[in-house]
Coordinates of C-alpha atoms and ligand atoms in Angstrom, one line a residue:
M1 CA 9.1 -23.8 -24.0
A2 CA 7.9 -22.6 -20.5
K3 CA 8.9 -18.9 -19.8
Y4 CA 9.5 -17.8 -16.3
I5 CA 9.0 -14.8 -14.3
L6 CA 10.9 -13.8 -11.1
G7 CA 8.9 -11.6 -8.8
I8 CA 10.7 -9.2 -6.2
D9 CA 8.5 -8.1 -3.5
E10 CA 10.3 -5.9 -1.0
G11 CA 8.0 -5.3 1.8
T12 CA 7.9 -3.3 5.0
T13 CA 8.2 -6.1 7.3
G14 CA 10.6 -8.4 4.9
A15 CA 11.7 -9.4 1.4
R16 CA 10.0 -12.2 -0.6
A17 CA 10.7 -13.4 -4.1
F18 CA 8.5 -15.6 -6.3
V19 CA 9.1 -17.5 -9.5
I20 CA 5.9 -18.4 -11.8
D21 CA 5.8 -19.9 -15.1
D22 CA 3.6 -18.5 -17.9
Q23 CA 0.7 -20.5 -16.4
C24 CA 1.1 -18.4 -13.3
T25 CA 2.1 -21.6 -11.3
V26 CA 4.3 -20.7 -8.6
L27 CA 7.6 -22.9 -8.8
G28 CA 9.6 -20.9 -6.2
L29 CA 8.8 -18.6 -3.1
A30 CA 11.3 -17.5 -0.4
A31 CA 10.7 -15.1 2.3
S32 CA 13.2 -13.3 5.0
E33 CA 12.5 -10.6 7.6
L34 CA 14.1 -7.3 7.6
T35 CA 15.1 -5.9 11.0
Q36 CA 13.1 -2.9 11.8
H37 CA 15.1 0.0 13.8
Y38 CA 13.2 2.3 16.1
P39 CA 15.7 4.8 17.1
R40 CA 13.3 6.8 18.8
P41 CA 9.6 6.4 19.6
G42 CA 7.4 6.9 16.5
W43 CA 10.4 6.5 14.4
I44 CA 10.9 3.6 12.0
E45 CA 14.3 2.9 10.1
H46 CA 15.3 0.2 7.7
D47 CA 19.1 -0.4 6.6
P48 CA 18.9 -0.2 3.0
M49 CA 22.2 -2.4 2.6
E50 CA 20.1 -5.0 4.5
I51 CA 17.1 -4.3 2.3
L52 CA 19.4 -5.3 -0.6
S53 CA 21.2 -8.3 0.8
V54 CA 17.9 -9.8 2.1
Q55 CA 16.6 -9.2 -1.3
L56 CA 19.1 -10.7 -3.1
E57 CA 19.3 -13.7 -0.6
V58 CA 15.6 -14.6 -1.2
I59 CA 16.0 -14.2 -4.8
R60 CA 18.7 -17.0 -4.9
A61 CA 16.5 -19.1 -2.6
A62 CA 13.4 -18.8 -4.8
L63 CA 15.5 -19.8 -7.9
R64 CA 17.1 -22.8 -6.1
Q65 CA 13.4 -24.1 -5.0
A66 CA 12.4 -23.5 -8.7
K67 CA 15.3 -25.4 -9.8
L68 CA 16.1 -22.5 -12.4
Q69 CA 19.3 -20.6 -13.3
P70 CA 18.9 -16.9 -13.8
S71 CA 19.5 -17.5 -17.3
D72 CA 16.2 -19.4 -17.5
L73 CA 14.2 -16.3 -16.6
T74 CA 12.5 -14.2 -19.1
A75 CA 11.7 -11.2 -17.0
V76 CA 12.2 -9.7 -13.5
A77 CA 9.1 -8.0 -12.0
L78 CA 9.3 -5.6 -9.1
T79 CA 7.0 -4.3 -6.4
N80 CA 7.8 -2.5 -3.0
Q81 CA 6.8 -0.8 0.1
R82 CA 6.1 2.8 -0.9
E83 CA 7.1 6.1 0.1
T84 CA 10.3 5.1 2.0
G85 CA 13.2 7.5 1.5
I86 CA 16.8 6.5 0.8
V87 CA 19.9 9.0 0.0
W88 CA 23.1 7.4 -0.9
E89 CA 26.3 8.2 -2.4
K90 CA 26.7 8.2 -6.4
D91 CA 30.1 6.9 -6.3
T92 CA 30.4 4.4 -3.5
G93 CA 26.7 3.3 -3.5
R94 CA 26.8 4.0 0.3
P95 CA 23.6 5.3 2.0
I96 CA 24.4 8.3 4.0
Y97 CA 21.7 7.6 6.5
N98 CA 18.9 4.7 7.2
A99 CA 16.1 4.3 5.0
V100 CA 13.3 6.5 6.6
V101 CA 10.3 4.2 6.3
W102 CA 6.8 5.4 5.2
A103 CA 5.0 4.8 8.6
S104 CA 7.7 6.6 10.6
R105 CA 6.5 9.9 12.3
Q106 CA 10.1 11.4 12.4
T107 CA 9.4 14.4 9.8
V108 CA 6.0 15.4 11.3
D109 CA 7.9 18.6 12.1
V110 CA 9.3 19.0 8.5
V111 CA 6.0 18.8 7.0
E112 CA 4.7 21.3 9.8
R113 CA 7.1 23.7 8.7
W114 CA 6.2 23.6 4.9
V115 CA 2.5 24.0 5.9
D116 CA 3.2 26.9 8.3
K117 CA 4.8 28.8 5.6
G118 CA 1.7 28.5 3.6
H119 CA 2.4 25.6 1.1
G120 CA -0.1 23.2 2.1
D121 CA -2.5 24.3 -0.7
M122 CA 0.1 24.1 -3.5
I123 CA 1.3 20.6 -2.3
E124 CA -2.4 19.3 -2.3
Q125 CA -3.1 20.9 -5.8
R126 CA 0.0 19.6 -7.5
T127 CA 0.5 16.2 -5.9
G128 CA -3.2 15.4 -4.9
L129 CA -1.7 14.4 -1.4
I130 CA -2.6 16.3 1.9
P131 CA 0.9 17.2 3.2
D132 CA 2.0 14.4 5.6
A133 CA 5.1 12.8 6.9
Y134 CA 4.2 9.5 5.2
Y135 CA 5.5 10.9 2.0
T136 CA 9.0 10.6 0.8
A137 CA 9.8 14.3 0.1
S138 CA 10.1 15.1 4.1
K139 CA 12.2 11.9 4.5
I140 CA 14.6 13.0 2.1
R141 CA 14.7 16.6 3.6
F142 CA 15.2 15.1 7.0
I143 CA 18.1 13.1 5.8
L144 CA 19.9 16.1 4.0
D145 CA 19.4 18.0 7.6
A146 CA 20.4 15.2 9.7
V147 CA 23.9 14.4 8.0
P148 CA 26.5 17.3 8.2
G149 CA 27.4 18.4 4.5
A150 CA 24.9 16.5 2.9
Q151 CA 22.9 19.5 1.4
E152 CA 26.0 20.9 -0.3
R153 CA 27.0 17.2 -1.5
A154 CA 23.4 16.8 -2.9
E155 CA 23.8 20.1 -4.6
R156 CA 27.3 19.1 -6.1
G157 CA 25.7 16.0 -7.5
E158 CA 27.3 13.6 -5.3
L159 CA 24.3 12.2 -3.7
L160 CA 21.3 10.3 -5.1
A161 CA 17.9 9.9 -3.6
G162 CA 14.9 7.7 -4.1
T163 CA 12.3 5.5 -3.2
V164 CA 13.0 1.5 -2.5
D165 CA 12.2 0.6 -6.2
T166 CA 15.0 3.1 -7.4
W167 CA 17.5 1.9 -4.9
L168 CA 17.0 -1.8 -5.7
I169 CA 17.0 -1.1 -9.4
W170 CA 20.0 1.0 -9.4
N171 CA 22.0 -2.0 -7.5
L172 CA 20.5 -4.7 -9.4
T173 CA 21.5 -3.0 -12.8
G174 CA 25.1 -2.7 -11.5
R175 CA 24.4 1.3 -10.7
K176 CA 23.4 1.8 -14.7
S177 CA 19.8 2.6 -14.2
F178 CA 18.6 5.6 -12.1
V179 CA 14.7 5.4 -12.4
T180 CA 11.6 5.3 -10.8
E181 CA 7.8 4.8 -12.3
Y182 CA 4.5 6.6 -12.1
S183 CA 2.8 4.7 -9.2
N184 CA 6.0 5.1 -6.8
A185 CA 6.5 8.6 -7.8
S186 CA 3.0 9.8 -7.3
R187 CA 3.5 8.9 -3.5
T188 CA 6.7 11.2 -3.0
M189 CA 4.7 14.5 -2.6
M190 CA 7.1 15.6 -5.1
F191 CA 5.3 14.6 -8.3
N192 CA 3.0 16.7 -10.2
L193 CA -0.1 14.5 -10.9
E194 CA -1.2 16.6 -14.2
T195 CA 2.3 16.9 -15.7
R196 CA 3.7 13.5 -14.4
E197 CA 6.8 15.1 -13.9
W198 CA 8.9 16.1 -10.6
D199 CA 7.5 19.5 -9.7
D200 CA 10.1 22.2 -9.9
D201 CA 8.2 24.6 -7.6
L202 CA 7.7 22.1 -5.1
L203 CA 11.3 20.9 -4.9
A204 CA 12.2 24.5 -4.5
V205 CA 10.1 24.7 -1.5
Y206 CA 11.6 21.5 0.0
D207 CA 15.1 22.7 -1.2
I208 CA 15.6 19.0 -2.8
P209 CA 18.1 19.5 -5.7
K210 CA 16.3 17.7 -8.9
R211 CA 19.8 16.3 -9.7
M212 CA 19.4 13.8 -6.8
L213 CA 16.2 12.3 -8.5
A214 CA 15.7 9.4 -10.7
E215 CA 14.3 9.6 -14.2
I216 CA 10.4 9.0 -14.2
V217 CA 9.2 6.2 -16.6
P218 CA 6.2 4.3 -17.5
S219 CA 5.6 1.1 -15.2
D220 CA 6.0 -1.3 -17.9
T221 CA 9.4 0.0 -19.2
I222 CA 12.4 -2.3 -19.5
V223 CA 14.8 -0.4 -17.1
G224 CA 17.8 -2.5 -17.4
D225 CA 19.0 -5.9 -16.6
I226 CA 20.2 -7.9 -13.9
G227 CA 23.5 -9.1 -15.6
A228 CA 25.8 -7.2 -13.3
T229 CA 24.2 -9.0 -10.2
F230 CA 23.1 -12.5 -11.4
G231 CA 25.3 -13.0 -14.5
A232 CA 22.4 -13.3 -17.0
D233 CA 20.9 -10.4 -19.0
V234 CA 17.3 -10.8 -17.7
P235 CA 15.2 -7.5 -18.2
I236 CA 13.6 -5.8 -15.4
A237 CA 10.3 -5.4 -17.0
S238 CA 8.1 -3.9 -14.3
N239 CA 8.0 -1.7 -11.3
L240 CA 4.8 -0.9 -9.3
G241 CA 4.3 0.4 -5.9
D242 CA 2.7 -2.3 -3.7
Q243 CA -1.2 -1.2 -3.7
Q244 CA -1.1 -0.3 -7.4
A245 CA 0.4 -3.8 -8.0
G246 CA -2.4 -5.2 -6.2
L247 CA -4.9 -3.3 -8.2
F248 CA -3.2 -4.7 -11.6
G249 CA -3.1 -8.2 -10.0
Q250 CA -6.7 -8.1 -9.6
A251 CA -6.9 -7.1 -13.2
A252 CA -8.8 -4.0 -12.2
F253 CA -7.9 -2.5 -15.8
A254 CA -11.3 -0.5 -16.3
P255 CA -12.8 2.6 -14.5
G256 CA -14.4 1.6 -11.7
Q257 CA -12.8 -1.5 -11.2
S258 CA -11.8 -1.8 -7.7
K259 CA -9.9 -3.9 -5.0
M260 CA -10.0 -3.9 -1.2
T261 CA -7.0 -5.4 0.8
Y262 CA -7.9 -6.4 4.2
G263 CA -4.2 -6.9 5.5
T264 CA -2.9 -5.3 8.9
A265 CA -4.3 -2.1 7.6
G266 CA -6.9 -1.8 4.8
V267 CA -6.8 -0.1 1.3
L268 CA -9.4 0.5 -1.0
N269 CA -8.2 1.3 -4.5
I270 CA -10.4 2.2 -7.3
N271 CA -9.1 2.7 -11.1
C272 CA -10.2 6.1 -12.2
G273 CA -9.1 5.9 -16.0
E274 CA -6.8 8.4 -17.8
Q275 CA -7.5 11.6 -15.7
P276 CA -6.8 12.0 -12.0
Q277 CA -10.0 12.4 -9.7
R278 CA -10.1 14.4 -6.6
I279 CA -12.6 13.1 -3.6
A280 CA -12.8 14.6 -0.4
G281 CA -11.3 12.2 2.2
L282 CA -9.5 9.7 -0.4
T283 CA -6.1 10.2 -2.0
P284 CA -5.5 10.5 -5.8
S285 CA -2.4 8.7 -7.3
M286 CA -1.3 7.2 -10.5
A287 CA -2.2 3.5 -10.8
W288 CA 0.5 2.8 -13.7
G289 CA 1.7 3.5 -17.1
V290 CA 1.4 0.6 -19.2
Q291 CA 1.3 -0.1 -23.0
G292 CA 1.6 3.5 -23.8
K293 CA -1.3 4.6 -21.7
V294 CA -1.7 5.9 -18.0
A295 CA -4.2 5.2 -15.3
Y296 CA -5.1 6.9 -12.3
E297 CA -6.6 5.7 -9.2
I298 CA -8.1 7.0 -5.8
E299 CA -7.2 5.4 -2.7
G300 CA -8.8 4.9 0.8
V301 CA -6.4 4.0 3.7
L302 CA -7.9 2.3 6.7
F303 CA -5.3 2.2 9.6
A304 CA -6.8 -0.8 11.5
M305 CA -8.4 -3.7 9.7
G306 CA -6.6 -7.0 10.9
K307 CA -4.8 -5.2 13.4
T308 CA -8.3 -5.2 15.4
M309 CA -7.9 -8.9 15.3
Q310 CA -4.5 -8.9 16.6
W311 CA -5.7 -6.6 19.4
L312 CA -8.6 -8.9 20.4
R313 CA -5.7 -11.8 20.3
D314 CA -2.7 -10.2 22.2
D315 CA -4.2 -7.4 24.3
L316 CA -7.8 -8.5 25.2
K317 CA -7.0 -12.3 24.7
L318 CA -10.4 -12.9 23.5
I319 CA -9.2 -15.1 20.4
H320 CA -6.3 -17.6 20.2
A321 CA -5.6 -16.5 16.4
A322 CA -7.1 -14.3 14.0
P323 CA -8.9 -16.9 11.7
D324 CA -10.6 -17.8 15.2
S325 CA -12.9 -14.7 14.7
E326 CA -14.8 -16.2 11.9
W327 CA -16.3 -19.0 14.2
Y328 CA -17.0 -16.7 17.3
A329 CA -18.6 -14.1 15.1
G330 CA -21.1 -16.6 13.6
Q331 CA -22.2 -17.9 17.0
V332 CA -24.5 -14.9 17.5
P333 CA -27.0 -13.7 15.0
S334 CA -25.9 -9.9 15.7
T335 CA -24.0 -7.7 17.7
D336 CA -27.3 -6.4 19.3
G337 CA -26.3 -3.0 18.6
V338 CA -22.8 -3.2 19.7
Y339 CA -20.2 -1.5 17.6
L340 CA -16.3 -1.4 17.8
I341 CA -14.6 1.5 16.3
P342 CA -11.0 0.9 16.0
A343 CA -9.7 4.3 16.0
F344 CA -6.8 3.4 18.0
T345 CA -4.5 5.9 16.2
G346 CA -7.3 8.2 15.2
L347 CA -9.8 8.0 12.1
S348 CA -8.2 7.3 8.7
A349 CA -10.1 7.6 5.5
P350 CA -12.4 9.2 4.7
D351 CA -12.5 11.4 8.1
W352 CA -8.9 11.9 8.9
D353 CA -9.3 12.8 12.5
P354 CA -6.0 12.0 14.5
Y355 CA -7.7 12.9 17.8
A356 CA -10.4 10.4 17.3
R357 CA -9.9 7.1 19.7
A358 CA -11.2 3.9 19.6
A359 CA -14.4 2.8 21.3
I360 CA -16.7 -0.1 21.9
I361 CA -20.3 1.2 22.5
G362 CA -23.9 0.0 22.9
M363 CA -23.2 -2.7 25.4
S364 CA -25.7 -4.1 27.8
N365 CA -25.7 -6.7 30.5
A366 CA -26.4 -9.3 27.9
T367 CA -23.4 -8.3 26.1
T368 CA -20.7 -11.4 25.7
R369 CA -17.4 -11.4 24.0
L370 CA -19.1 -13.2 21.0
H371 CA -20.8 -9.8 20.3
I372 CA -17.5 -8.0 20.7
I373 CA -15.6 -10.2 18.4
R374 CA -18.5 -10.0 15.8
A375 CA -18.3 -6.1 16.6
A376 CA -14.6 -6.4 15.6
V377 CA -15.2 -8.3 12.3
E378 CA -18.0 -6.0 11.6
S379 CA -15.5 -3.1 11.9
M380 CA -13.7 -4.0 8.8
V381 CA -16.9 -4.3 6.7
F382 CA -18.3 -0.8 7.9
Q383 CA -14.9 0.8 7.3
T384 CA -15.0 -0.4 3.8
R385 CA -18.2 0.8 3.3
D386 CA -17.1 4.2 4.5
V387 CA -14.5 4.7 1.8
V388 CA -16.8 3.1 -0.8
E389 CA -19.4 5.5 -0.1
A390 CA -17.0 8.4 -0.1
A391 CA -15.8 7.4 -3.5
L392 CA -19.5 7.2 -4.6
T393 CA -20.9 10.1 -3.5
G394 CA -17.6 12.3 -4.2
S395 CA -17.6 11.4 -7.8
D396 CA -19.9 11.9 -10.8
N397 CA -18.9 8.9 -12.8
I398 CA -17.4 6.3 -10.6
R399 CA -19.4 3.2 -10.4
I400 CA -18.4 0.0 -8.3
P401 CA -20.3 -2.9 -9.7
E402 CA -18.5 -5.3 -7.6
L403 CA -15.3 -5.6 -5.0
R404 CA -12.6 -7.7 -5.6
V405 CA -10.6 -8.5 -2.4
D406 CA -7.4 -9.7 -1.2
G407 CA -5.3 -9.7 2.0
G408 CA -4.8 -11.9 4.9
A409 CA -8.2 -11.6 6.4
V410 CA -10.2 -12.5 3.2
K411 CA -10.0 -16.2 4.1
N412 CA -12.5 -15.2 6.6
N413 CA -16.1 -16.2 4.8
F414 CA -18.0 -14.3 7.4
L415 CA -16.3 -11.1 6.4
C416 CA -16.5 -11.6 2.8
Q417 CA -20.5 -12.3 2.8
L418 CA -21.1 -9.5 5.4
Q419 CA -19.1 -7.2 3.3
A420 CA -21.3 -8.2 0.1
D421 CA -24.3 -7.7 2.3
V422 CA -23.5 -4.6 3.6
L423 CA -22.3 -3.1 0.5
G424 CA -25.1 -4.6 -1.6
I425 CA -22.5 -5.6 -4.3
P426 CA -20.8 -8.9 -5.0
V427 CA -17.7 -9.5 -3.2
V428 CA -15.1 -11.5 -5.1
R429 CA -12.2 -13.1 -3.7
P430 CA -9.5 -14.6 -6.5
Q431 CA -7.7 -17.7 -6.4
I432 CA -4.5 -16.1 -6.3
A433 CA -4.1 -14.7 -2.9
E434 CA -1.0 -12.7 -3.7
A435 CA -2.4 -9.9 -6.0
T436 CA 0.6 -7.7 -5.1
V437 CA 3.4 -9.8 -6.5
F438 CA 1.2 -11.2 -9.0
G439 CA 0.3 -7.9 -10.4
T440 CA 3.7 -6.8 -11.2
M441 CA 4.6 -10.2 -12.5
L442 CA 1.6 -10.1 -14.8
M443 CA 2.9 -6.5 -16.0
A444 CA 6.4 -7.8 -16.6
G445 CA 4.9 -10.6 -18.6
L446 CA 3.2 -8.3 -20.7
S447 CA 6.3 -5.9 -21.4
T448 CA 8.3 -9.1 -22.4
G449 CA 5.8 -10.7 -24.5
V450 CA 4.9 -13.7 -22.4
F451 CA 1.4 -12.4 -22.4
S452 CA 0.5 -10.3 -25.6
T453 CA -2.7 -8.2 -24.5
L454 CA -4.4 -6.8 -21.3
D455 CA -7.1 -9.2 -22.0
E456 CA -5.0 -12.2 -22.0
V457 CA -3.5 -10.9 -18.6
A458 CA -7.2 -10.5 -17.1
G459 CA -7.7 -14.2 -18.3
M460 CA -5.0 -15.2 -15.8
W461 CA -7.1 -13.8 -13.0
R462 CA -9.5 -16.6 -11.7
E463 CA -12.2 -16.4 -9.2
D464 CA -12.0 -18.5 -6.2
R465 CA -15.4 -17.4 -4.6
R466 CA -18.2 -14.9 -5.1
F467 CA -20.3 -13.5 -2.2
E468 CA -23.6 -12.3 -3.4
P469 CA -25.5 -9.8 -1.3
N470 CA -28.0 -11.7 0.6
M471 CA -29.5 -8.8 3.0
S472 CA -32.3 -6.3 2.6
R473 CA -31.0 -2.7 1.8
D474 CA -33.2 -1.5 4.7
Q475 CA -31.3 -4.0 7.2
A476 CA -27.9 -3.2 5.8
D477 CA -28.5 0.8 6.0
S478 CA -29.7 0.5 9.3
M479 CA -26.8 -1.4 10.6
Y480 CA -24.6 0.9 8.8
A481 CA -26.3 4.2 10.3
G482 CA -25.6 2.8 13.7
W483 CA -21.9 2.7 12.7
R484 CA -21.9 6.0 11.4
A485 CA -23.4 7.4 14.8
A486 CA -20.9 5.6 16.8
R487 CA -18.0 6.7 14.8
E488 CA -19.2 10.3 15.1
L489 CA -18.7 9.8 19.0
T490 CA -15.3 8.8 18.6
K491 CA -14.0 12.1 16.8
G492 CA -12.0 14.6 18.9
W493 CA -11.6 12.4 21.9
A494 CA -8.0 12.8 22.7
R495 CA -8.4 16.4 22.3
N496 CA -11.1 16.8 24.6
V497 CA -9.8 14.2 27.1
P498 CA -6.0 14.9 27.0
S499 CA -5.3 11.9 29.2
A500 CA -6.7 9.5 26.2
G501 CA -3.3 10.0 24.8
Ligands
ADP1 P1 -0.1 -7.6 6.1 O1 -0.8 -6.2 6.0 O2 0.8 -7.5 7.3 O3 0.7 -7.9 4.9 P2 -1.7 -9.7 5.8 O4 -2.3 -9.5 4.4 O5 -0.9 -11.0 5.7 O6 -1.1 -8.5 6.6 O7 -2.9 -10.1 6.6 C1 -2.7 -10.2 8.0 C2 -3.9 -9.5 8.8 O8 -5.0 -10.2 8.7 C3 -3.3 -9.6 10.3 O9 -3.7 -8.5 11.1 C4 -4.6 -10.7 11.2 O10 -5.1 -10.4 12.2 C5 -5.7 -10.7 9.8 N1 -6.1 -11.9 9.5 C6 -5.7 -13.1 9.0 N2 -6.7 -14.2 9.0 C7 -7.7 -13.8 9.4 C8 -9.1 -14.2 9.5 N3 -9.4 -15.4 9.0 N4 -10.0 -13.4 9.7 C9 -9.9 -12.1 10.2 N5 -8.7 -11.6 10.3 C10 -7.6 -12.0 10.0

C-alpha cells in the first residue's frame, strides 16, 4: 500500500504544505501568504497566531487536493524559516509579542550592547556565529524587554520561547511537545556547537532563563503526533531549518557535498561531516542529526542573487520578468569588461562589509543594456565562486567535486552553464526543484520506515541536467579576477561617501 508524507514548509513570505507518496510524486500542494508587519523602518514581524492558522489552512487544502484524510498519512515533516523568535504564555498559548523575524534589524542595539561588554569573542567561539541581530537570542531579549513584567514571568516559568519549529510543534501536538532540533538550535546564538546543548554562560550573558527554552533533539526524532489538531496520531518525524533541509533534499550526505540555492538571496551549504569547521567569512552550523549521527555544515549567505533580477525588472525596468534575463544575457558574447556588484545592502559572505554599496563598473560608449543584464546574471555566478573559494582556501580537507543547485533562478540555463564554467566543476540541477521541503519529507520517510537507508533516500534524488565546465581555466580566472578587482572598489563606500546611505 502506498504511504503518504505531509510536508510542512513554513517560510518567511508564506506557508506551504505538500503531500507526497513513497515514490515522491506530489499529490497535493497548497500555499498561502503571511502578513508582513513593518512597525518601524527595518523592523519585520509576523503574528504567530497567523503563522499557525495559515499553516493549518494549507495543510487541510493540500490533503483535500490529495484526496486523503489525516489518518492516511504515515508521517509529518517540518521545515521552516530559521532564527525568527517567538515568546508565548505556557498556560494560554498566547504570544506576548509578535514573532520577530530573522531579517528584522530591530535588535541591532541589543547585540551591540553584548559586544560592547566584551562578549563578542565568547559568542563567536561557542556558537560559531559572528554576533548579529539575525539570530534568535537578541529577538528573545528584545521581547522580554519590550513587554512589561515579561522577564519576571519568564523566570517564574510562565513563558516559553522558541524558533518557529518549536512554536508549530507545540501547537500541532496539542501543547505536549516542547522541542527543537540541531539545525534550528544552531542558528539561535544560544547553542554550543561543540556540546550541542544550550550554552549556560551565554544564557547568563543574555539573561534568558533556560527554563523558557525547548529540549534539543536530533532532527529525525519522532517528537509527537498531530492527534490533538487533526484527530489522527500521525507522527511528526522530522524537523529541519530551511537551508539544512535543502542540503538534505539535495542528498548531500557526505562531507564536501554541497548545494547552492539561487533564490532572492543565495545560500551555499557544504556538508562538513561530524566535526564543526571554522572558515573565515563563512558560518558553521549543524546540518542535522539523523540515524544516530550528526553532521555539521558551513554556510555562505549572499544577500543579493535573484534580488538583482528584481531590481533590473522593477527599478531599472530593463527586463519584464526575471526569466527574460536568460535570453538577453545570451545576446552578447561577453559584458566587455562590465561588472555589476550587487552590494545594495553591503557585501555579505565572505567579505561582510556593511559599508559597501552596489556598483556597475567598466562601461564604455559601446555598453548597452544587454551588457548590464548579462553582468547582473554573471554577478550570481561570481558571488558563488567567492563563497566556494572561501571554503576551499579556508579548509584543508573540503573538496567540492560538483555543485548541486536549486532555487527559482536555476531554470536559467545560461546561469547554470556559466556557473560550471567559472567554477570549473559540474553544476547539477535536480528534477525536484523544491529541495527544501523534499529534504525534510525524505528525512521523515526515513524515520518512519518509508525508506530504510540514507542510500535509498539518495536514490530518490534524480538529475534533471548536468552542466559540464566548458571554458578554459585561464579565461574563467581572468573574468573572475576582474570581478575581484571591481568588488574591492565597492568596499567602505557608505563610510567614505555618507550621502550613499
Ligand atoms: P525565494 O528566495 O523568495 O524563495 P525563489 O527561490 O522562488 O525565491 O526564487 C525567486 C528569485 O529568482 C527571484 O528573485 C527572481 O528574480 C529570480 N529568478 C526567477 N527566475 C529566474 C530566471 N529564470 N533567471 C534569473 N533569475 C530568476
